[in-house]
PDB file of C-alpha atoms and ligand atoms in Angstrom:
ATOM      1  CA  MET X  29      98.005  87.855 125.166  1.00 95.00           C
ATOM      2  CA  VAL X  30      94.596  88.119 123.497  1.00 97.00           C
ATOM      3  CA  THR X  31      92.023  90.770 123.836  1.00 98.00           C
ATOM      4  CA  THR X  32      88.710  90.862 122.694  1.00 97.00           C
ATOM      5  CA  THR X  33      85.653  92.684 123.141  1.00 97.00           C
ATOM      6  CA  TYR X  34      82.481  91.074 122.630  1.00 97.00           C
ATOM      7  CA  GLN X  35      78.824  92.792 122.591  1.00 97.00           C
ATOM      8  CA  VAL X  36      77.196  90.716 125.821  1.00 98.00           C
ATOM      9  CA  GLN X  37      72.563  91.569 124.904  1.00 97.00           C
ATOM     10  CA  GLY X  38      70.554  90.458 128.387  1.00 97.00           C
ATOM     11  CA  MET X  39      72.807  91.248 131.395  1.00 97.00           C
ATOM     12  CA  THR X  40      71.052  93.181 134.171  1.00 97.00           C
ATOM     13  CA  CYS X  41      72.977  93.316 137.868  1.00 97.00           C
ATOM     14  CA  GLY X  42      75.737  92.207 138.882  1.00 97.00           C
ATOM     15  CA  HIS X  43      75.016  88.450 139.493  1.00 97.00           C
ATOM     16  CA  CYS X  44      74.514  88.485 135.540  1.00 98.00           C
ATOM     17  CA  VAL X  45      78.155  89.506 135.143  1.00 98.00           C
ATOM     18  CA  SER X  46      79.422  87.542 137.297  1.00 98.00           C
ATOM     19  CA  SER X  47      77.810  84.591 135.574  1.00 98.00           C
ATOM     20  CA  VAL X  48      79.440  85.760 131.593  1.00 98.00           C
ATOM     21  CA  SER X  49      82.415  85.691 133.785  1.00 98.00           C
ATOM     22  CA  ALA X  50      82.522  82.750 135.430  1.00 98.00           C
ATOM     23  CA  GLU X  51      81.120  80.617 132.197  1.00 98.00           C
ATOM     24  CA  VAL X  52      83.271  82.779 129.803  1.00 98.00           C
ATOM     25  CA  GLY X  53      86.567  82.336 132.557  1.00 98.00           C
ATOM     26  CA  ALA X  54      86.344  78.162 132.315  1.00 98.00           C
ATOM     27  CA  ILE X  55      87.196  78.591 128.046  1.00 98.00           C
ATOM     28  CA  PRO X  56      90.898  77.392 128.468  1.00 97.00           C
ATOM     29  CA  GLY X  57      93.348  79.728 127.667  1.00 97.00           C
ATOM     30  CA  VAL X  58      91.246  82.309 128.846  1.00 98.00           C
ATOM     31  CA  SER X  59      93.522  84.017 131.733  1.00 98.00           C
ATOM     32  CA  ASP X  60      90.885  87.392 132.317  1.00 98.00           C
ATOM     33  CA  VAL X  61      87.004  88.540 131.883  1.00 98.00           C
ATOM     34  CA  GLN X  62      86.239  92.378 132.370  1.00 98.00           C
ATOM     35  CA  VAL X  63      82.000  93.292 131.799  1.00 98.00           C
ATOM     36  CA  ASP X  64      80.598  96.495 132.448  1.00 98.00           C
ATOM     37  CA  LEU X  65      77.166  96.255 132.435  1.00 97.00           C
ATOM     38  CA  ALA X  66      76.244  99.221 131.618  1.00 97.00           C
ATOM     39  CA  THR X  67      77.272  98.417 127.639  1.00 97.00           C
ATOM     40  CA  GLY X  68      77.632  95.004 128.064  1.00 97.00           C
ATOM     41  CA  ARG X  69      81.149  95.142 126.787  1.00 97.00           C
ATOM     42  CA  VAL X  70      82.644  91.927 127.420  1.00 98.00           C
ATOM     43  CA  THR X  71      86.745  91.465 127.119  1.00 98.00           C
ATOM     44  CA  VAL X  72      88.320  88.754 127.473  1.00 98.00           C
ATOM     45  CA  THR X  73      92.229  88.372 127.893  1.00 98.00           C
ATOM     46  CA  SER X  74      93.461  85.521 126.595  1.00 98.00           C
ATOM     47  CA  GLU X  75      96.506  82.953 125.702  1.00 97.00           C
ATOM     48  CA  SER X  76      95.675  82.584 122.011  1.00 96.00           C
ATOM     49  CA  PRO X  77      92.627  83.790 119.680  1.00 96.00           C
ATOM     50  CA  LEU X  78      89.901  82.787 121.018  1.00 96.00           C
ATOM     51  CA  ASN X  79      86.762  80.758 118.851  1.00 96.00           C
ATOM     52  CA  THR X  80      83.416  83.017 118.920  1.00 96.00           C
ATOM     53  CA  ASP X  81      81.878  79.756 118.850  1.00 96.00           C
ATOM     54  CA  THR X  82      83.227  78.819 122.060  1.00 97.00           C
ATOM     55  CA  VAL X  83      82.633  82.258 123.337  1.00 98.00           C
ATOM     56  CA  ARG X  84      78.823  82.140 122.309  1.00 97.00           C
ATOM     57  CA  ALA X  85      77.895  78.685 123.518  1.00 98.00           C
ATOM     58  CA  ALA X  86      80.133  79.466 127.694  1.00 98.00           C
ATOM     59  CA  VAL X  87      77.393  82.908 127.015  1.00 98.00           C
ATOM     60  CA  ASP X  88      74.365  80.915 125.523  1.00 97.00           C
ATOM     61  CA  GLU X  89      75.568  78.583 129.110  1.00 97.00           C
ATOM     62  CA  ALA X  90      75.588  81.816 131.653  1.00 98.00           C
ATOM     63  CA  GLY X  91      71.904  81.910 129.377  1.00 97.00           C
ATOM     64  CA  TYR X  92      72.681  85.649 127.295  1.00 98.00           C
ATOM     65  CA  ASP X  93      72.885  86.097 123.868  1.00 97.00           C
ATOM     66  CA  LEU X  94      76.356  87.342 122.072  1.00 97.00           C
ATOM     67  CA  VAL X  95      75.472  90.386 119.949  1.00 95.00           C
ATOM     68  CA  GLY X  96      76.983  91.066 115.880  1.00 76.00           C
ATOM     69  CA  ALA X  97      80.458  89.339 115.926  1.00 58.00           C
TER      70      ALA X  97
HETATM   71 CU1   CU I 182      71.091  89.167 136.808  1.00 94.42          CU
END
């Protein structure tokens, strides 16, 4: 299992958290997504390292921006 932390910009409430969790959680191989609304940190647990572009696309699909990475 691999755990990677991403920084997501634009989340403001619990709905944002569930949107991001749902989109990122739908990426194949992802087993867990933890979102910290206060800091914008999204911690993703997956079977193998994820392609950052894949995560970026999922976050973008949810309506938010992946910062850095
Ligand atoms: Cu929201």
